[in-house]
PDB file of C-alpha atoms and ligand atoms in Angstrom:
ATOM      1  CA  MET X1392     -48.684  43.744  96.462  1.00 97.00           C
ATOM      2  CA  LYS X1393     -45.644  45.399  97.942  1.00 98.00           C
ATOM      3  CA  LEU X1394     -45.538  46.485 101.578  1.00 98.00           C
ATOM      4  CA  HIS X1395     -43.165  49.304 102.480  1.00 98.00           C
ATOM      5  CA  GLY X1396     -42.424  49.033 106.179  1.00 98.00           C
ATOM      6  CA  TYR X1397     -39.894  48.862 108.948  1.00 98.00           C
ATOM      7  CA  PHE X1398     -39.485  46.031 111.422  1.00 98.00           C
ATOM      8  CA  ARG X1399     -40.127  48.239 114.481  1.00 97.00           C
ATOM      9  CA  SER X1400     -43.027  50.188 113.013  1.00 98.00           C
ATOM     10  CA  SER X1401     -46.152  49.220 114.896  1.00 98.00           C
ATOM     11  CA  ALA X1402     -48.329  50.575 112.085  1.00 98.00           C
ATOM     12  CA  ALA X1403     -46.527  48.304 109.587  1.00 98.00           C
ATOM     13  CA  PHE X1404     -46.806  45.469 112.143  1.00 98.00           C
ATOM     14  CA  ARG X1405     -50.620  45.858 111.975  1.00 99.00           C
ATOM     15  CA  VAL X1406     -50.541  45.392 108.206  1.00 99.00           C
ATOM     16  CA  ARG X1407     -48.161  42.411 108.456  1.00 98.00           C
ATOM     17  CA  ILE X1408     -50.592  40.701 110.854  1.00 99.00           C
ATOM     18  CA  ALA X1409     -53.532  41.331 108.528  1.00 99.00           C
ATOM     19  CA  LEU X1410     -51.615  40.030 105.483  1.00 98.00           C
ATOM     20  CA  ASN X1411     -50.650  36.907 107.429  1.00 98.00           C
ATOM     21  CA  LEU X1412     -54.180  36.317 108.723  1.00 98.00           C
ATOM     22  CA  LYS X1413     -55.527  36.601 105.189  1.00 98.00           C
ATOM     23  CA  GLY X1414     -52.793  34.397 103.759  1.00 98.00           C
ATOM     24  CA  ILE X1415     -51.687  37.099 101.325  1.00 98.00           C
ATOM     25  CA  GLU X1416     -48.129  36.988 100.002  1.00 97.00           C
ATOM     26  CA  ALA X1417     -46.741  40.497  99.637  1.00 98.00           C
ATOM     27  CA  GLU X1418     -43.302  41.597  98.566  1.00 98.00           C
ATOM     28  CA  GLN X1419     -41.603  43.677 101.262  1.00 97.00           C
ATOM     29  CA  ALA X1420     -39.556  46.839 100.911  1.00 98.00           C
ATOM     30  CA  PHE X1421     -37.734  48.224 103.910  1.00 98.00           C
ATOM     31  CA  VAL X1422     -37.632  51.868 104.909  1.00 98.00           C
ATOM     32  CA  HIS X1423     -35.057  52.470 107.637  1.00 98.00           C
ATOM     33  CA  LEU X1424     -36.828  54.976 109.883  1.00 98.00           C
ATOM     34  CA  ARG X1425     -33.840  55.592 112.186  1.00 96.00           C
ATOM     35  CA  LYS X1426     -31.776  56.551 109.122  1.00 97.00           C
ATOM     36  CA  GLY X1427     -34.584  58.869 107.973  1.00 97.00           C
ATOM     37  CA  GLU X1428     -35.275  56.989 104.739  1.00 98.00           C
ATOM     38  CA  GLN X1429     -38.980  57.836 105.083  1.00 98.00           C
ATOM     39  CA  LYS X1430     -38.183  61.517 104.567  1.00 98.00           C
ATOM     40  CA  ALA X1431     -36.413  61.191 101.222  1.00 97.00           C
ATOM     41  CA  ALA X1432     -36.963  59.763  97.745  1.00 96.00           C
ATOM     42  CA  PRO X1433     -38.025  57.234  96.776  1.00 96.00           C
ATOM     43  CA  PHE X1434     -40.293  56.587  99.774  1.00 98.00           C
ATOM     44  CA  ALA X1435     -41.387  60.195 100.314  1.00 97.00           C
ATOM     45  CA  GLY X1436     -42.603  60.125  96.721  1.00 96.00           C
ATOM     46  CA  LEU X1437     -44.862  57.204  97.560  1.00 96.00           C
ATOM     47  CA  ASN X1438     -46.228  58.654 100.792  1.00 97.00           C
ATOM     48  CA  PRO X1439     -45.956  62.430 101.102  1.00 97.00           C
ATOM     49  CA  HIS X1440     -46.763  62.082 104.821  1.00 98.00           C
ATOM     50  CA  LYS X1441     -43.367  60.358 105.172  1.00 98.00           C
ATOM     51  CA  LEU X1442     -44.722  57.585 107.373  1.00 98.00           C
ATOM     52  CA  VAL X1443     -44.785  53.828 106.918  1.00 98.00           C
ATOM     53  CA  PRO X1444     -46.583  51.674 106.023  1.00 98.00           C
ATOM     54  CA  ALA X1445     -47.502  52.080 102.389  1.00 98.00           C
ATOM     55  CA  LEU X1446     -48.961  49.278 100.342  1.00 98.00           C
ATOM     56  CA  GLU X1447     -48.570  49.235  96.576  1.00 98.00           C
ATOM     57  CA  VAL X1448     -51.462  47.428  95.002  1.00 98.00           C
ATOM     58  CA  ASP X1449     -52.581  47.367  91.361  1.00 95.00           C
ATOM     59  CA  GLY X1450     -50.502  50.407  90.516  1.00 95.00           C
ATOM     60  CA  ARG X1451     -51.899  52.455  93.403  1.00 97.00           C
ATOM     61  CA  VAL X1452     -50.392  53.342  96.755  1.00 98.00           C
ATOM     62  CA  LEU X1453     -52.429  52.878  99.911  1.00 98.00           C
ATOM     63  CA  THR X1454     -51.381  54.578 103.148  1.00 98.00           C
ATOM     64  CA  GLN X1455     -52.710  54.655 106.717  1.00 98.00           C
ATOM     65  CA  SER X1456     -52.534  51.203 108.279  1.00 98.00           C
ATOM     66  CA  LEU X1457     -56.211  51.042 109.257  1.00 98.00           C
ATOM     67  CA  ALA X1458     -57.320  51.984 105.753  1.00 98.00           C
ATOM     68  CA  ILE X1459     -54.970  49.311 104.402  1.00 98.00           C
ATOM     69  CA  VAL X1460     -56.248  46.654 106.810  1.00 98.00           C
ATOM     70  CA  GLU X1461     -59.861  47.484 105.957  1.00 98.00           C
ATOM     71  CA  TYR X1462     -58.988  47.293 102.237  1.00 98.00           C
ATOM     72  CA  LEU X1463     -57.458  43.853 102.789  1.00 98.00           C
ATOM     73  CA  ASP X1464     -60.521  42.821 104.784  1.00 98.00           C
ATOM     74  CA  GLU X1465     -62.895  43.911 102.031  1.00 98.00           C
ATOM     75  CA  THR X1466     -60.928  42.260  99.241  1.00 98.00           C
ATOM     76  CA  HIS X1467     -60.050  39.104 101.197  1.00 98.00           C
ATOM     77  CA  PRO X1468     -63.046  38.591 103.509  1.00 98.00           C
ATOM     78  CA  GLU X1469     -61.766  35.465 105.290  1.00 98.00           C
ATOM     79  CA  PRO X1470     -61.227  35.573 108.188  1.00 98.00           C
ATOM     80  CA  PRO X1471     -63.249  38.741 108.773  1.00 98.00           C
ATOM     81  CA  LEU X1472     -61.554  41.379 110.906  1.00 98.00           C
ATOM     82  CA  LEU X1473     -64.747  43.296 111.628  1.00 98.00           C
ATOM     83  CA  PRO X1474     -67.907  41.839 113.187  1.00 98.00           C
ATOM     84  CA  GLY X1475     -71.075  41.425 111.140  1.00 97.00           C
ATOM     85  CA  ASP X1476     -73.233  43.729 113.275  1.00 98.00           C
ATOM     86  CA  PRO X1477     -73.002  47.540 113.369  1.00 98.00           C
ATOM     87  CA  LEU X1478     -72.660  47.733 117.158  1.00 98.00           C
ATOM     88  CA  GLY X1479     -69.885  45.150 117.095  1.00 98.00           C
ATOM     89  CA  ARG X1480     -68.085  46.997 114.300  1.00 98.00           C
ATOM     90  CA  ALA X1481     -68.344  50.247 116.250  1.00 98.00           C
ATOM     91  CA  ARG X1482     -66.880  48.577 119.346  1.00 98.00           C
ATOM     92  CA  VAL X1483     -63.982  47.015 117.437  1.00 98.00           C
ATOM     93  CA  ARG X1484     -63.216  50.276 115.627  1.00 98.00           C
ATOM     94  CA  SER X1485     -63.373  52.160 118.921  1.00 98.00           C
ATOM     95  CA  LEU X1486     -60.763  49.835 120.445  1.00 98.00           C
ATOM     96  CA  ALA X1487     -58.571  50.009 117.343  1.00 98.00           C
ATOM     97  CA  LEU X1488     -58.787  53.802 117.145  1.00 98.00           C
ATOM     98  CA  ALA X1489     -57.938  54.159 120.843  1.00 98.00           C
ATOM     99  CA  VAL X1490     -54.557  52.700 119.876  1.00 98.00           C
ATOM    100  CA  ALA X1491     -54.126  54.151 116.398  1.00 98.00           C
ATOM    101  CA  CYS X1492     -55.421  57.681 117.054  1.00 98.00           C
ATOM    102  CA  ASP X1493     -54.987  58.293 120.780  1.00 98.00           C
ATOM    103  CA  ILE X1494     -51.823  56.431 121.843  1.00 98.00           C
ATOM    104  CA  HIS X1495     -49.632  55.826 118.828  1.00 97.00           C
ATOM    105  CA  PRO X1496     -49.374  59.347 117.290  1.00 97.00           C
ATOM    106  CA  LEU X1497     -48.169  60.855 120.568  1.00 97.00           C
ATOM    107  CA  ASN X1498     -45.305  58.381 120.718  1.00 96.00           C
ATOM    108  CA  ASN X1499     -44.291  58.276 117.091  1.00 95.00           C
ATOM    109  CA  LEU X1500     -40.585  58.492 116.267  1.00 96.00           C
ATOM    110  CA  ARG X1501     -40.864  62.030 114.872  1.00 98.00           C
ATOM    111  CA  VAL X1502     -42.607  63.223 118.062  1.00 98.00           C
ATOM    112  CA  LEU X1503     -39.915  61.696 120.282  1.00 97.00           C
ATOM    113  CA  GLN X1504     -37.212  63.169 118.020  1.00 97.00           C
ATOM    114  CA  ARG X1505     -38.886  66.598 118.219  1.00 98.00           C
ATOM    115  CA  LEU X1506     -38.912  66.438 122.017  1.00 98.00           C
ATOM    116  CA  LYS X1507     -35.199  65.665 121.962  1.00 98.00           C
ATOM    117  CA  ALA X1508     -34.559  68.517 119.500  1.00 98.00           C
ATOM    118  CA  MET X1509     -36.396  70.859 121.884  1.00 98.00           C
ATOM    119  CA  GLY X1510     -33.852  70.005 124.531  1.00 98.00           C
ATOM    120  CA  HIS X1511     -35.575  67.311 126.556  1.00 98.00           C
ATOM    121  CA  SER X1512     -33.362  64.628 128.025  1.00 98.00           C
ATOM    122  CA  GLN X1513     -33.684  60.951 127.077  1.00 96.00           C
ATOM    123  CA  ALA X1514     -35.214  60.345 130.547  1.00 97.00           C
ATOM    124  CA  GLU X1515     -37.853  63.004 129.888  1.00 98.00           C
ATOM    125  CA  VAL X1516     -38.629  61.562 126.466  1.00 97.00           C
ATOM    126  CA  ASP X1517     -38.951  58.075 127.954  1.00 96.00           C
ATOM    127  CA  GLY X1518     -41.229  59.515 130.641  1.00 96.00           C
ATOM    128  CA  TRP X1519     -43.399  61.125 127.947  1.00 97.00           C
ATOM    129  CA  TYR X1520     -43.662  57.790 126.148  1.00 97.00           C
ATOM    130  CA  ARG X1521     -44.591  55.867 129.295  1.00 97.00           C
ATOM    131  CA  HIS X1522     -47.113  58.506 130.339  1.00 97.00           C
ATOM    132  CA  TRP X1523     -49.151  58.210 127.141  1.00 98.00           C
ATOM    133  CA  ILE X1524     -48.868  54.434 127.120  1.00 97.00           C
ATOM    134  CA  ALA X1525     -50.271  54.332 130.661  1.00 97.00           C
ATOM    135  CA  GLU X1526     -53.097  56.771 129.821  1.00 97.00           C
ATOM    136  CA  GLY X1527     -54.102  54.737 126.791  1.00 98.00           C
ATOM    137  CA  LEU X1528     -53.679  51.260 128.209  1.00 98.00           C
ATOM    138  CA  ASP X1529     -55.528  52.227 131.423  1.00 98.00           C
ATOM    139  CA  GLY X1530     -58.497  53.150 129.251  1.00 98.00           C
ATOM    140  CA  LEU X1531     -58.293  50.010 127.148  1.00 98.00           C
ATOM    141  CA  GLU X1532     -58.005  47.735 130.188  1.00 98.00           C
ATOM    142  CA  ALA X1533     -61.077  49.398 131.742  1.00 98.00           C
ATOM    143  CA  GLN X1534     -62.977  49.170 128.450  1.00 98.00           C
ATOM    144  CA  LEU X1535     -62.209  45.474 127.955  1.00 98.00           C
ATOM    145  CA  ALA X1536     -62.138  44.006 131.479  1.00 98.00           C
ATOM    146  CA  GLY X1537     -65.499  42.845 132.697  1.00 88.00           C
ATOM    147  CA  ASP X1538     -67.255  43.553 129.393  1.00 98.00           C
ATOM    148  CA  PRO X1539     -69.067  40.350 128.361  1.00 98.00           C
ATOM    149  CA  GLN X1540     -68.310  41.195 124.730  1.00 98.00           C
ATOM    150  CA  THR X1541     -64.619  40.671 125.475  1.00 98.00           C
ATOM    151  CA  GLY X1542     -63.705  37.063 124.955  1.00 98.00           C
ATOM    152  CA  ARG X1543     -60.511  35.226 124.208  1.00 98.00           C
ATOM    153  CA  PHE X1544     -59.739  38.257 122.051  1.00 98.00           C
ATOM    154  CA  CYS X1545     -60.777  41.922 122.231  1.00 98.00           C
ATOM    155  CA  HIS X1546     -64.173  41.189 120.722  1.00 98.00           C
ATOM    156  CA  GLY X1547     -65.451  37.686 121.373  1.00 98.00           C
ATOM    157  CA  ASN X1548     -63.497  34.644 120.355  1.00 98.00           C
ATOM    158  CA  ALA X1549     -62.368  35.698 116.887  1.00 98.00           C
ATOM    159  CA  VAL X1550     -59.479  38.029 116.167  1.00 98.00           C
ATOM    160  CA  SER X1551     -60.425  41.463 114.903  1.00 98.00           C
ATOM    161  CA  LEU X1552     -58.998  44.808 113.902  1.00 99.00           C
ATOM    162  CA  ALA X1553     -58.822  45.619 117.619  1.00 99.00           C
ATOM    163  CA  ASP X1554     -56.335  42.786 118.247  1.00 99.00           C
ATOM    164  CA  VAL X1555     -54.409  43.763 115.112  1.00 99.00           C
ATOM    165  CA  CYS X1556     -53.838  47.172 116.742  1.00 99.00           C
ATOM    166  CA  LEU X1557     -53.425  46.079 120.357  1.00 98.00           C
ATOM    167  CA  VAL X1558     -50.611  43.547 119.897  1.00 98.00           C
ATOM    168  CA  PRO X1559     -48.132  45.921 118.159  1.00 98.00           C
ATOM    169  CA  GLN X1560     -48.815  48.584 120.807  1.00 98.00           C
ATOM    170  CA  MET X1561     -48.091  46.092 123.597  1.00 98.00           C
ATOM    171  CA  THR X1562     -44.891  44.991 121.829  1.00 98.00           C
ATOM    172  CA  ASN X1563     -43.830  48.613 121.578  1.00 97.00           C
ATOM    173  CA  ALA X1564     -44.618  49.264 125.241  1.00 97.00           C
ATOM    174  CA  ARG X1565     -42.460  46.290 126.234  1.00 97.00           C
ATOM    175  CA  ARG X1566     -39.565  47.679 124.209  1.00 95.00           C
ATOM    176  CA  PHE X1567     -39.769  50.875 126.236  1.00 94.00           C
ATOM    177  CA  ASP X1568     -39.893  48.890 129.515  1.00 94.00           C
ATOM    178  CA  CYS X1569     -43.379  50.077 130.390  1.00 96.00           C
ATOM    179  CA  ASP X1570     -44.924  48.483 133.469  1.00 96.00           C
ATOM    180  CA  LEU X1571     -47.681  46.263 132.060  1.00 98.00           C
ATOM    181  CA  SER X1572     -48.555  44.550 135.360  1.00 97.00           C
ATOM    182  CA  GLY X1573     -51.768  46.546 135.697  1.00 98.00           C
ATOM    183  CA  TYR X1574     -53.197  45.240 132.449  1.00 98.00           C
ATOM    184  CA  PRO X1575     -54.130  41.575 132.997  1.00 98.00           C
ATOM    185  CA  THR X1576     -56.828  41.596 130.329  1.00 98.00           C
ATOM    186  CA  LEU X1577     -54.586  43.193 127.716  1.00 98.00           C
ATOM    187  CA  ARG X1578     -51.753  40.782 128.526  1.00 98.00           C
ATOM    188  CA  ARG X1579     -54.097  37.780 128.346  1.00 98.00           C
ATOM    189  CA  ILE X1580     -55.396  38.870 124.937  1.00 98.00           C
ATOM    190  CA  GLU X1581     -51.870  39.615 123.721  1.00 98.00           C
ATOM    191  CA  GLU X1582     -50.763  36.122 124.746  1.00 98.00           C
ATOM    192  CA  ALA X1583     -53.745  34.529 122.974  1.00 98.00           C
ATOM    193  CA  CYS X1584     -52.947  36.481 119.806  1.00 99.00           C
ATOM    194  CA  LEU X1585     -49.254  35.650 119.859  1.00 98.00           C
ATOM    195  CA  ALA X1586     -50.123  31.961 120.028  1.00 98.00           C
ATOM    196  CA  ILE X1587     -51.419  32.416 116.464  1.00 98.00           C
ATOM    197  CA  PRO X1588     -48.611  32.210 113.855  1.00 98.00           C
ATOM    198  CA  ALA X1589     -50.058  35.139 111.857  1.00 98.00           C
ATOM    199  CA  PHE X1590     -49.348  37.397 114.841  1.00 98.00           C
ATOM    200  CA  ALA X1591     -46.094  35.800 115.988  1.00 98.00           C
ATOM    201  CA  ASP X1592     -44.605  35.778 112.469  1.00 98.00           C
ATOM    202  CA  ALA X1593     -45.308  39.506 112.200  1.00 98.00           C
ATOM    203  CA  LEU X1594     -43.262  40.372 115.315  1.00 98.00           C
ATOM    204  CA  PRO X1595     -40.455  42.869 114.675  1.00 98.00           C
ATOM    205  CA  GLU X1596     -37.709  40.397 115.529  1.00 98.00           C
ATOM    206  CA  HIS X1597     -38.913  37.992 112.832  1.00 98.00           C
ATOM    207  CA  GLN X1598     -38.649  40.503 109.997  1.00 98.00           C
ATOM    208  CA  PRO X1599     -35.852  40.368 107.401  1.00 97.00           C
ATOM    209  CA  ASP X1600     -34.759  43.935 108.268  1.00 98.00           C
ATOM    210  CA  ALA X1601     -34.682  43.286 112.039  1.00 98.00           C
ATOM    211  CA  GLU X1602     -31.711  44.713 113.953  1.00 97.00           C
ATOM    212  CA  ALA X1603     -30.646  44.214 117.536  1.00 90.00           C
TER     213      ALA X1603
HETATM  214  N1  LIG E2588     -51.591  56.719 111.230  1.00 55.39           N
HETATM  215  C1  LIG E2588     -50.499  56.142 110.481  1.00 55.39           C
HETATM  216  C2  LIG E2588     -49.264  56.222 111.324  1.00 55.39           C
HETATM  217  C3  LIG E2588     -48.032  55.842 110.553  1.00 55.39           C
HETATM  218  C4  LIG E2588     -46.793  56.089 111.385  1.00 55.39           C
HETATM  219  O1  LIG E2588     -46.805  56.918 112.278  1.00 55.39           O
HETATM  220  N2  LIG E2588     -45.707  55.340 111.088  1.00 55.39           N
HETATM  221  C5  LIG E2588     -44.508  55.498 111.841  1.00 55.39           C
HETATM  222  C6  LIG E2588     -43.929  54.153 112.221  1.00 55.39           C
HETATM  223  S1  LIG E2588     -45.023  53.251 113.271  1.00 55.39           S
HETATM  224  C7  LIG E2588     -43.481  56.228 111.016  1.00 55.39           C
HETATM  225  O2  LIG E2588     -43.358  56.016 109.832  1.00 55.39           O
HETATM  226  N3  LIG E2588     -42.704  57.104 111.672  1.00 55.39           N
HETATM  227  C8  LIG E2588     -41.661  57.833 111.010  1.00 55.39           C
HETATM  228  C9  LIG E2588     -41.332  59.094 111.729  1.00 55.39           C
HETATM  229  O3  LIG E2588     -41.885  59.352 112.808  1.00 55.39           O
HETATM  230  O4  LIG E2588     -40.498  59.822 111.182  1.00 55.39           O
HETATM  231  C10 LIG E2588     -50.837  54.698 110.146  1.00 55.39           C
HETATM  232  O5  LIG E2588     -51.598  54.084 110.877  1.00 55.39           O
HETATM  233  O6  LIG E2588     -50.342  54.183 109.125  1.00 55.39           O
END
């Protein structure tokens, strides 16, 4: 397997966590998003959407981090990243999609770059980022806090796809100096996850392509 990613990409971070949790060794290829390498050959030939991550496996190319993580979960079932019951799976996917579909796309690099190109100042772009982080994390905190299904992690006491999505989003929010004081449940779960080497080793600063 070969993972095409970028140290700061939270979508690639999700896949790194899943690979680590499953104990899968994957070769890494680095796509420098700030230099626009995702928009040109060879990467754009692998993923016409021009977004990382992409995972090469058995001569095929998988894209979309959640599809990749579910593929890894199906082919390497231990430890499972989705609960065994349909209601549990729906809850975990709902939490994961709140990050991957409702928060992350609004704050993607190309969206922030487009806002700048339209003439918005850096302060306005930062405000946009923090606004959507707050909207999304407010919802997640309310969804998780006080729900007996929430345990040490987002769903009970085993890590799941929901944690795989939450931790990179929290890391990203910290990078943009978002105020996370109002999210005690999210911070507690983040801390529990980062105590696990599979999560900590996947942090941006621990990647071979990390930059200051
Ligand atoms: N839904 C996609 C999102 C992928 C994505 O947005 N990747 C970002 C990095 S986290 C990217 O490549 N951005 C490049 C750009 O915005 O030009 C997934 O989950 O894989």
